CSV table of C-alpha atoms in Angstrom, one decimal:
chain,number,residue,atom,x,y,z
A,646,UNK,CA,94.1,27.4,193.7
A,647,UNK,CA,94.1,30.4,191.1
A,648,UNK,CA,93.7,34.1,192.0
A,649,UNK,CA,90.3,33.9,190.4
A,650,UNK,CA,89.1,30.6,192.1
A,651,UNK,CA,90.0,31.9,196.0
A,652,UNK,CA,88.5,35.5,195.0
A,653,UNK,CA,85.5,33.4,194.2
A,654,UNK,CA,85.5,31.7,197.4
A,655,UNK,CA,86.0,34.7,199.2
A,656,UNK,CA,83.2,36.8,197.6
A,657,UNK,CA,80.4,33.6,198.3
A,658,UNK,CA,81.8,33.5,201.8
A,659,UNK,CA,80.5,37.0,202.6
A,660,UNK,CA,76.9,36.2,201.1
A,661,UNK,CA,73.8,34.2,202.8
A,662,UNK,CA,73.5,30.8,202.2
A,663,UNK,CA,70.8,30.5,199.6
A,664,UNK,CA,71.3,34.0,198.6
A,665,UNK,CA,68.8,36.6,199.1
A,666,UNK,CA,68.3,39.9,201.3
A,667,UNK,CA,66.3,40.3,204.6
A,668,UNK,CA,62.8,39.4,204.6
A,669,UNK,CA,59.5,39.1,206.8
A,670,UNK,CA,61.1,35.7,207.9
A,671,UNK,CA,64.1,37.0,209.3
A,672,UNK,CA,61.9,39.8,211.5
A,673,UNK,CA,59.4,36.8,212.4
A,674,UNK,CA,62.8,34.9,214.1
A,675,UNK,CA,63.9,38.4,215.6
A,676,UNK,CA,60.4,38.7,217.3
A,677,UNK,CA,60.6,34.7,218.6
A,678,UNK,CA,64.0,35.2,219.9
A,679,UNK,CA,63.2,38.3,221.9
A,680,UNK,CA,60.1,36.7,223.3
A,681,UNK,CA,61.7,34.1,224.5
A,682,UNK,CA,64.6,35.9,225.9
A,683,UNK,CA,62.0,38.0,227.8
A,684,UNK,CA,60.2,34.4,228.7
A,685,UNK,CA,63.3,33.4,229.9
A,686,UNK,CA,64.2,36.6,231.7
A,687,UNK,CA,60.9,36.7,233.5
A,688,UNK,CA,60.6,32.9,234.5
A,689,UNK,CA,64.2,32.3,235.4
A,690,UNK,CA,65.6,35.6,236.3
A,691,UNK,CA,65.7,34.8,240.1
A,692,UNK,CA,68.4,31.9,239.2
A,693,UNK,CA,70.7,34.6,237.1
A,694,UNK,CA,72.8,37.3,238.0
A,695,UNK,CA,73.5,40.4,236.3
A,696,UNK,CA,75.9,38.7,234.1
A,697,UNK,CA,74.1,36.0,232.9
A,698,UNK,CA,71.3,38.2,232.2
A,699,UNK,CA,73.5,40.6,230.1
A,700,UNK,CA,75.2,37.3,228.1
A,701,UNK,CA,71.2,36.4,227.1
A,702,UNK,CA,70.4,39.2,225.6
A,703,UNK,CA,74.1,39.8,224.0
A,704,UNK,CA,73.2,36.4,222.3
A,705,UNK,CA,70.1,37.5,220.5
A,706,UNK,CA,72.0,39.6,217.7
A,707,UNK,CA,74.6,36.7,217.0
A,708,UNK,CA,71.6,34.4,216.7
A,709,UNK,CA,70.3,36.7,214.3
A,710,UNK,CA,73.1,37.3,212.2
A,711,UNK,CA,73.4,33.3,211.9
A,712,UNK,CA,69.9,32.9,211.1
A,713,UNK,CA,70.6,35.4,208.5
A,714,UNK,CA,73.7,34.0,207.3
A,715,UNK,CA,72.3,30.4,207.1
A,716,UNK,CA,68.3,29.9,207.4
A,717,UNK,CA,68.5,26.7,208.5
A,718,UNK,CA,69.4,28.0,211.7
A,719,UNK,CA,66.3,29.2,212.1
A,720,UNK,CA,64.6,26.1,212.0
A,721,UNK,CA,67.5,24.5,214.2
A,722,UNK,CA,67.0,27.1,217.0
A,723,UNK,CA,63.2,26.8,216.8
A,724,UNK,CA,63.1,23.1,216.6
A,725,UNK,CA,65.5,22.8,219.7
A,726,UNK,CA,63.7,25.4,221.9
A,727,UNK,CA,60.0,23.5,221.3
A,728,UNK,CA,61.4,20.4,222.0
A,729,UNK,CA,63.6,21.5,225.0
A,730,UNK,CA,60.2,23.4,226.7
A,731,UNK,CA,58.2,20.2,225.5
A,732,UNK,CA,60.6,18.2,228.0
A,733,UNK,CA,60.8,20.7,230.6
A,734,UNK,CA,57.2,20.8,230.6
A,735,UNK,CA,57.0,17.3,231.1
A,736,UNK,CA,58.7,17.1,234.5
A,737,UNK,CA,55.9,19.7,236.0
A,738,UNK,CA,58.5,20.6,238.5
A,739,UNK,CA,59.3,17.2,239.7
A,740,UNK,CA,62.2,15.4,239.0
A,741,UNK,CA,60.6,11.9,239.8
A,742,UNK,CA,58.4,12.4,236.4
A,743,UNK,CA,61.2,11.3,234.6
A,744,UNK,CA,60.4,7.5,234.7
A,745,UNK,CA,57.1,8.1,234.7
A,746,UNK,CA,56.4,10.3,231.6
A,747,UNK,CA,57.0,8.1,228.8
A,748,UNK,CA,58.0,11.4,226.7
A,749,UNK,CA,60.7,12.1,228.9
A,750,UNK,CA,61.4,8.6,229.8
A,751,UNK,CA,62.2,7.5,226.0
A,752,UNK,CA,62.7,10.8,224.2
A,753,UNK,CA,63.3,14.3,226.1
A,754,UNK,CA,64.8,13.8,229.0
A,755,UNK,CA,68.2,14.8,229.4
A,756,UNK,CA,69.9,11.1,228.9
A,757,UNK,CA,67.6,10.1,226.7
A,758,UNK,CA,68.0,12.9,224.3
A,759,UNK,CA,72.0,12.0,224.2
A,760,UNK,CA,71.4,8.5,223.5
A,761,UNK,CA,69.2,9.4,220.6
A,762,UNK,CA,72.1,11.8,219.5
A,763,UNK,CA,74.6,9.0,219.8
A,764,UNK,CA,72.4,6.5,217.5
A,765,UNK,CA,71.7,9.1,215.1
A,766,UNK,CA,75.0,10.3,214.7
A,767,UNK,CA,76.3,6.4,214.3
A,768,UNK,CA,73.5,6.1,211.4
A,769,UNK,CA,74.7,9.2,209.8
A,770,UNK,CA,78.0,8.1,209.6
A,771,UNK,CA,77.0,4.9,208.0
A,772,UNK,CA,74.6,6.8,205.9
A,773,UNK,CA,77.3,9.3,204.7
A,774,UNK,CA,79.6,6.1,203.5
A,775,UNK,CA,77.3,4.5,202.2
A,776,UNK,CA,76.4,7.2,199.9
A,777,UNK,CA,79.8,7.6,199.1
A,778,UNK,CA,81.0,4.6,198.2
A,779,UNK,CA,77.8,3.3,196.3
A,780,UNK,CA,77.4,7.2,194.8
A,781,UNK,CA,74.0,7.4,196.1
A,782,UNK,CA,72.5,10.9,196.6
A,783,UNK,CA,69.6,9.4,198.8
A,784,UNK,CA,72.0,7.8,201.3
A,785,UNK,CA,74.2,11.0,201.3
A,786,UNK,CA,70.8,13.1,202.0
A,787,UNK,CA,70.0,10.9,204.7
A,788,UNK,CA,72.9,10.9,206.4
A,789,UNK,CA,72.4,14.9,206.2
A,790,UNK,CA,68.8,14.7,207.4
A,791,UNK,CA,70.4,12.1,210.5
A,792,UNK,CA,73.3,14.8,211.5
A,793,UNK,CA,70.8,17.3,211.7
A,794,UNK,CA,68.2,14.9,213.9
A,795,UNK,CA,71.3,14.2,215.8
A,796,UNK,CA,72.4,17.5,216.6
A,797,UNK,CA,68.8,18.8,217.5
A,798,UNK,CA,68.7,16.1,220.0
A,799,UNK,CA,72.3,16.8,221.4
A,800,UNK,CA,71.1,20.5,222.1
A,801,UNK,CA,67.7,19.3,223.7
A,802,UNK,CA,69.6,17.5,225.7
A,803,UNK,CA,71.8,20.1,227.0
A,804,UNK,CA,69.0,22.7,227.6
A,805,UNK,CA,66.9,19.7,229.4
A,806,UNK,CA,70.0,18.8,231.5
A,807,UNK,CA,70.5,22.4,232.4
A,808,UNK,CA,66.8,22.3,233.6
A,809,UNK,CA,67.2,19.4,235.2
A,810,UNK,CA,70.4,20.6,237.6
A,811,UNK,CA,67.9,23.0,239.1
A,812,UNK,CA,65.4,20.6,240.1
A,813,UNK,CA,67.6,18.9,242.0
A,814,UNK,CA,68.5,21.9,243.7
A,815,UNK,CA,69.2,25.6,243.1
A,816,UNK,CA,72.3,25.5,244.7
A,817,UNK,CA,73.3,22.7,242.2
A,818,UNK,CA,71.9,24.0,238.9
A,819,UNK,CA,74.4,25.5,236.4
A,820,UNK,CA,75.3,25.5,232.5
A,821,UNK,CA,76.0,21.8,231.2
A,822,UNK,CA,79.4,22.4,230.2
A,823,UNK,CA,81.4,21.9,233.6
A,824,UNK,CA,82.7,18.1,232.9
A,825,UNK,CA,83.8,16.0,230.1
A,826,UNK,CA,80.6,14.3,229.9
A,827,UNK,CA,78.7,17.6,228.7
A,828,UNK,CA,81.5,19.0,227.0
A,829,UNK,CA,82.0,15.9,224.7
A,830,UNK,CA,78.2,16.5,223.9
A,831,UNK,CA,78.8,20.1,223.3
A,832,UNK,CA,81.9,19.0,220.9
A,833,UNK,CA,80.1,16.7,219.1
A,834,UNK,CA,76.9,19.0,217.7
A,835,UNK,CA,79.3,22.0,217.3
A,836,UNK,CA,81.6,20.0,215.2
A,837,UNK,CA,78.3,18.9,213.2
A,838,UNK,CA,76.8,22.1,212.7
A,839,UNK,CA,79.8,23.7,211.3
A,840,UNK,CA,80.4,20.9,209.2
A,841,UNK,CA,76.9,21.1,208.2
A,842,UNK,CA,77.2,24.9,207.3
A,843,UNK,CA,80.0,23.8,205.0
A,844,UNK,CA,78.0,21.2,203.5
A,845,UNK,CA,75.3,23.7,202.6
A,846,UNK,CA,78.1,26.6,201.5
A,847,UNK,CA,80.0,24.1,199.0
A,848,UNK,CA,76.8,22.2,198.0
A,849,UNK,CA,78.3,18.8,198.7
A,850,UNK,CA,77.7,16.2,201.3
A,851,UNK,CA,80.4,13.8,200.3
A,852,UNK,CA,82.8,15.4,203.4
A,853,UNK,CA,80.3,14.1,205.5
A,854,UNK,CA,81.8,10.8,205.8
A,855,UNK,CA,85.1,11.9,206.8
A,856,UNK,CA,83.8,14.5,209.4
A,857,UNK,CA,81.5,12.1,211.0
A,858,UNK,CA,84.3,9.9,211.5
A,859,UNK,CA,85.7,12.2,214.5
A,860,UNK,CA,82.2,12.9,215.6
A,861,UNK,CA,81.4,9.0,215.9
A,862,UNK,CA,84.8,8.8,217.8
A,863,UNK,CA,83.7,11.2,220.2
A,864,UNK,CA,80.2,9.4,220.9
A,865,UNK,CA,82.4,6.0,221.6
A,866,UNK,CA,84.2,8.1,224.3
A,867,UNK,CA,81.0,9.4,225.4
A,868,UNK,CA,79.2,6.3,225.8
A,869,UNK,CA,82.4,4.3,227.3
A,870,UNK,CA,82.9,7.4,229.9
A,871,UNK,CA,78.8,7.2,231.1
A,872,UNK,CA,78.9,3.2,231.2
A,873,UNK,CA,81.9,3.1,233.6
A,874,UNK,CA,81.6,6.6,235.4
A,875,UNK,CA,77.8,7.3,235.6
A,876,UNK,CA,79.0,10.6,234.1
A,877,UNK,CA,75.7,11.4,233.3
A,878,UNK,CA,74.6,12.1,237.1
A,879,UNK,CA,74.1,15.8,237.7
A,880,UNK,CA,76.8,16.9,240.3
A,881,UNK,CA,77.3,20.0,242.0
A,882,UNK,CA,80.1,22.5,240.6
A,883,UNK,CA,83.5,22.4,242.6
A,884,UNK,CA,84.1,25.9,243.5
A,885,UNK,CA,87.0,26.6,241.2
A,886,UNK,CA,84.0,26.3,238.5
A,887,UNK,CA,81.7,28.4,240.0
A,888,UNK,CA,82.0,31.4,238.0
A,889,UNK,CA,80.0,32.9,234.5
A,890,UNK,CA,83.1,33.0,232.8
A,891,UNK,CA,82.8,29.2,232.2
A,892,UNK,CA,79.7,30.1,230.2
A,893,UNK,CA,81.5,31.5,227.8
A,894,UNK,CA,85.1,30.3,227.8
A,895,UNK,CA,83.9,26.8,227.6
A,896,UNK,CA,82.0,27.3,224.4
A,897,UNK,CA,84.6,29.2,222.7
A,898,UNK,CA,87.3,26.8,223.3
A,899,UNK,CA,84.9,24.2,221.9
A,900,UNK,CA,84.1,25.9,218.7
A,901,UNK,CA,87.9,26.0,218.2
A,902,UNK,CA,88.0,22.3,218.9
A,903,UNK,CA,85.4,21.3,216.5
A,904,UNK,CA,86.5,23.3,213.6
A,905,UNK,CA,90.2,21.9,214.0
A,906,UNK,CA,88.7,18.7,213.8
A,907,UNK,CA,86.6,19.4,210.8
A,908,UNK,CA,90.0,20.9,209.6
A,909,UNK,CA,91.8,17.6,209.9
A,910,UNK,CA,89.3,15.6,208.5
A,911,UNK,CA,88.9,17.5,205.6
A,912,UNK,CA,92.8,17.5,205.1
A,913,UNK,CA,92.3,13.6,205.5
A,914,UNK,CA,90.3,13.7,202.6
A,915,UNK,CA,92.5,16.1,200.7
A,916,UNK,CA,95.3,13.8,201.2
A,917,UNK,CA,93.3,10.6,200.1
A,918,UNK,CA,92.2,12.6,196.9
A,919,UNK,CA,95.4,13.8,196.2
A,920,UNK,CA,97.1,9.9,196.5
A,921,UNK,CA,94.5,8.7,194.4
A,922,UNK,CA,94.9,11.1,191.9
A,923,UNK,CA,99.0,10.8,191.8
A,924,UNK,CA,98.7,7.2,192.2
A,925,UNK,CA,101.5,7.4,194.3
A,926,UNK,CA,101.6,4.2,196.9
A,927,UNK,CA,104.8,5.3,198.7
A,928,UNK,CA,102.8,8.3,199.9
A,929,UNK,CA,100.0,6.1,201.7
A,930,UNK,CA,102.5,4.8,204.2
A,931,UNK,CA,102.7,7.9,206.1
A,932,UNK,CA,99.1,8.8,205.8
A,933,UNK,CA,98.3,5.4,206.8
A,934,UNK,CA,100.6,5.5,210.1
A,935,UNK,CA,99.2,9.1,211.0
A,936,UNK,CA,95.8,7.5,210.9
A,937,UNK,CA,96.6,4.9,212.6
A,938,UNK,CA,98.1,7.5,215.5
A,939,UNK,CA,95.0,9.1,215.9
A,940,UNK,CA,92.9,5.9,216.2
A,941,UNK,CA,95.3,4.9,218.7
A,942,UNK,CA,95.2,7.6,221.4
A,943,UNK,CA,92.0,6.0,223.3
A,944,UNK,CA,94.0,2.9,223.7
A,945,UNK,CA,95.0,4.9,226.8
A,946,UNK,CA,92.0,4.1,228.1
A,947,UNK,CA,92.4,0.3,228.4
A,948,UNK,CA,94.0,1.0,232.3
A,949,UNK,CA,90.2,2.1,233.0
A,950,UNK,CA,88.7,-1.2,233.1
A,951,UNK,CA,87.3,-1.8,229.8
A,952,UNK,CA,90.4,-2.9,227.6
A,953,UNK,CA,88.4,-5.0,225.3
A,954,UNK,CA,86.4,-2.3,224.3
A,955,UNK,CA,89.1,-0.1,223.4
A,956,UNK,CA,91.1,-2.7,221.5
A,957,UNK,CA,88.0,-3.4,219.4
A,958,UNK,CA,87.7,0.4,219.0
A,959,UNK,CA,91.0,0.5,217.9
A,960,UNK,CA,90.9,-2.5,215.6
A,961,UNK,CA,87.6,-1.3,213.5
A,962,UNK,CA,89.3,2.5,213.3
A,963,UNK,CA,92.7,1.3,211.9
A,964,UNK,CA,91.0,-1.5,209.6
A,965,UNK,CA,88.6,1.6,208.2
A,966,UNK,CA,91.8,3.7,207.6
A,967,UNK,CA,92.9,0.9,205.9
A,968,UNK,CA,89.8,0.6,203.6
A,969,UNK,CA,89.5,4.0,203.2
A,970,UNK,CA,93.1,4.3,201.2
A,971,UNK,CA,92.6,0.7,199.7
A,972,UNK,CA,89.4,2.5,198.0
A,973,UNK,CA,90.6,6.1,197.6
A,974,UNK,CA,90.3,6.1,193.5
A,975,UNK,CA,86.7,5.4,194.3
A,976,UNK,CA,86.5,7.9,196.8
A,977,UNK,CA,88.2,10.6,195.1
A,978,UNK,CA,85.7,10.5,192.2
A,979,UNK,CA,83.1,11.7,194.5
A,980,UNK,CA,85.1,14.4,197.0
A,981,UNK,CA,85.1,17.8,195.9
A,982,UNK,CA,87.8,19.0,194.1
A,983,UNK,CA,91.5,19.6,196.0
A,984,UNK,CA,90.7,23.6,195.8
A,985,UNK,CA,87.5,23.4,197.4
A,986,UNK,CA,88.9,21.1,200.4
A,987,UNK,CA,91.8,23.1,200.4
A,988,UNK,CA,89.8,26.1,201.2
A,989,UNK,CA,87.3,24.6,203.7
A,990,UNK,CA,90.4,23.2,205.7
A,991,UNK,CA,91.9,27.1,205.7
A,992,UNK,CA,88.4,28.4,206.7
A,993,UNK,CA,87.8,25.7,209.3
A,994,UNK,CA,91.2,26.5,210.9
A,995,UNK,CA,90.7,30.3,211.1
A,996,UNK,CA,87.4,30.4,212.4
A,997,UNK,CA,89.0,27.7,215.1
A,998,UNK,CA,91.6,30.0,215.7
A,999,UNK,CA,89.8,33.4,216.2
A,1000,UNK,CA,87.5,31.3,218.7
A,1001,UNK,CA,90.1,29.8,220.3
A,1002,UNK,CA,92.1,32.8,220.9
A,1003,UNK,CA,89.3,34.6,222.8
A,1004,UNK,CA,88.6,31.3,224.9
A,1005,UNK,CA,92.5,31.6,225.6
A,1006,UNK,CA,91.9,35.3,226.7
A,1007,UNK,CA,88.7,34.8,228.3
A,1008,UNK,CA,90.1,31.7,230.3
A,1009,UNK,CA,93.6,34.4,231.5
A,1010,UNK,CA,90.8,36.7,232.5
A,1011,UNK,CA,88.9,33.6,234.9
A,1012,UNK,CA,92.3,32.7,236.1
A,1013,UNK,CA,93.2,36.1,237.2
A,1014,UNK,CA,89.6,36.1,239.3
A,1015,UNK,CA,90.2,32.7,240.5
A,1016,UNK,CA,93.7,32.4,241.5
A,1017,UNK,CA,94.9,36.3,241.4
A,1018,UNK,CA,97.2,35.8,238.1
A,1019,UNK,CA,96.4,35.6,234.6
A,1020,UNK,CA,98.9,32.4,233.7
A,1021,UNK,CA,100.7,29.8,235.6
A,1022,UNK,CA,102.0,27.5,233.4
A,1023,UNK,CA,99.5,25.2,234.6
A,1024,UNK,CA,99.8,22.0,232.1
A,1025,UNK,CA,96.4,23.0,230.4
A,1026,UNK,CA,97.4,26.5,229.9
A,1027,UNK,CA,100.9,25.2,228.7
A,1028,UNK,CA,99.4,22.9,226.0
A,1029,UNK,CA,96.6,25.6,225.0
A,1030,UNK,CA,99.7,27.9,224.0
A,1031,UNK,CA,100.8,24.6,222.2
A,1032,UNK,CA,97.7,24.5,220.3
A,1033,UNK,CA,97.4,28.1,219.3
A,1034,UNK,CA,101.2,28.3,218.3
A,1035,UNK,CA,100.6,25.3,216.0
A,1036,UNK,CA,97.7,27.3,214.4
A,1037,UNK,CA,98.9,30.6,214.5
A,1038,UNK,CA,102.1,29.2,212.8
A,1039,UNK,CA,99.6,27.3,210.2
A,1040,UNK,CA,97.8,30.4,209.4
A,1041,UNK,CA,101.4,32.7,208.9
A,1042,UNK,CA,102.5,30.3,206.4
A,1043,UNK,CA,99.2,30.2,204.8
A,1044,UNK,CA,98.8,33.9,204.4
A,1045,UNK,CA,102.5,35.1,204.1
A,1046,UNK,CA,103.9,32.1,202.2
A,1047,UNK,CA,100.7,30.6,200.5
A,1048,UNK,CA,101.1,27.6,202.6
A,1049,UNK,CA,98.7,24.6,200.7
A,1050,UNK,CA,98.6,21.4,199.1
A,1051,UNK,CA,99.9,18.1,201.0
A,1052,UNK,CA,102.2,19.3,203.4
A,1053,UNK,CA,99.4,21.7,204.8
A,1054,UNK,CA,97.4,18.9,204.8
A,1055,UNK,CA,99.6,16.7,207.1
A,1056,UNK,CA,100.0,19.5,209.1
A,1057,UNK,CA,96.6,19.8,209.9
A,1058,UNK,CA,96.3,16.1,210.7
A,1059,UNK,CA,99.2,16.6,213.4
A,1060,UNK,CA,97.5,19.3,214.7
A,1061,UNK,CA,94.3,17.4,215.8
A,1062,UNK,CA,96.8,14.9,217.3
A,1063,UNK,CA,98.2,17.8,219.4
A,1064,UNK,CA,94.7,19.4,219.9
A,1065,UNK,CA,93.6,15.8,221.4
A,1066,UNK,CA,96.4,15.6,223.9
A,1067,UNK,CA,95.6,19.3,225.2
A,1068,UNK,CA,91.9,18.3,225.4
A,1069,UNK,CA,92.3,14.8,227.0
A,1070,UNK,CA,95.6,13.6,227.4
A,1071,UNK,CA,96.5,16.7,229.6
A,1072,UNK,CA,93.5,15.3,232.1
A,1073,UNK,CA,94.5,11.5,232.0
A,1074,UNK,CA,98.6,12.4,232.9
A,1075,UNK,CA,99.0,15.9,233.9
A,1076,UNK,CA,97.9,17.2,237.4
A,1077,UNK,CA,97.5,21.1,238.0
A,1078,UNK,CA,95.3,23.7,238.9
A,1079,UNK,CA,93.0,22.1,236.1
A,1080,UNK,CA,92.7,18.8,237.9
A,1081,UNK,CA,89.0,19.2,238.2
A,1082,UNK,CA,88.7,17.8,235.0
A,1083,UNK,CA,91.2,14.4,235.4
A,1084,UNK,CA,89.7,11.6,234.3
């Protein structure tokens, strides 16, 4: 990337998506958010302590800034809020209404909304790929719309699930970021939202075909986990999780996971395009092997009772990787330039690293409160440190030595393997203080 191109991207990143200054719509959005926070405080303050009230009101400036920077988020926030309120109102304070209300049973109960999320993300992925391969702008637009709709339903599912937990019992009620089922929903929608921001920022929809692959993989796990473990059932929090630290530590962590995943999939697109342009067939071998390794990770779930599911999953995934490499020249013509792909990869890792650093610090503070020490070299802590060091080294070489090109892209893909093991592998194979998160 030339210095002038890099400077142009840096300047663009500081500007509001779509341009413009503060206007009456920003003021109206601020008033709506303040009214919503006031309503939540008055209606549910008996369920919140002082820390939770501070978190609620402290989120307003952040939402206002995001709404100004990216106007589409204003509509997303309002849409999610209205649909969640419709779902909450349909309950009428009775959990049994979930089976009696048509709106809840088929759309707005937490489980229904999550299933809609899964279906819409899958359809969005198919639409993106149809548009990418057929070079159809309409299909790409449909993929974007479906991904937005899926992200709305995912957020509505989490918000309504939060309310449902309190309907079971005030003692059971908790923010829905406490188990693998809930955090996979969070991971999916955060990854999608950050991608949609980059889609609007760089005026390209073609990368949606790559990014939604990792989201659909998460959806595949979510459906398997729900079917085999009844994971959608709301359970009381274990004592270790009964802390307000969880409300800020977990979301910050999954911003990191989501943006690292985006960086890896953009890196995959970068390698596909660069190999198509150089016409080097030998370079495809390590890329195919690495892609298959990423697809093979879920095979460890064969021990869990659904081997056929994961065998089929692996077969389809490996075939998809091979198909992408075979069609690389056609795909490369639609993808953005290598400079843009490199820039998106860098920005995704930079944002993810910042949030992951904050999450690690918050986790240390939580550990000090819960276990009396900031760090105990627990397997989860150790692998979180490995993830942090991996991306710290990537960013250091990027900023100090100008790391770019295929080596940086391969590193990003390997980083996803490391992150995936820290996220799930530790839960499956290692025990420790975080054993409450085991599969």
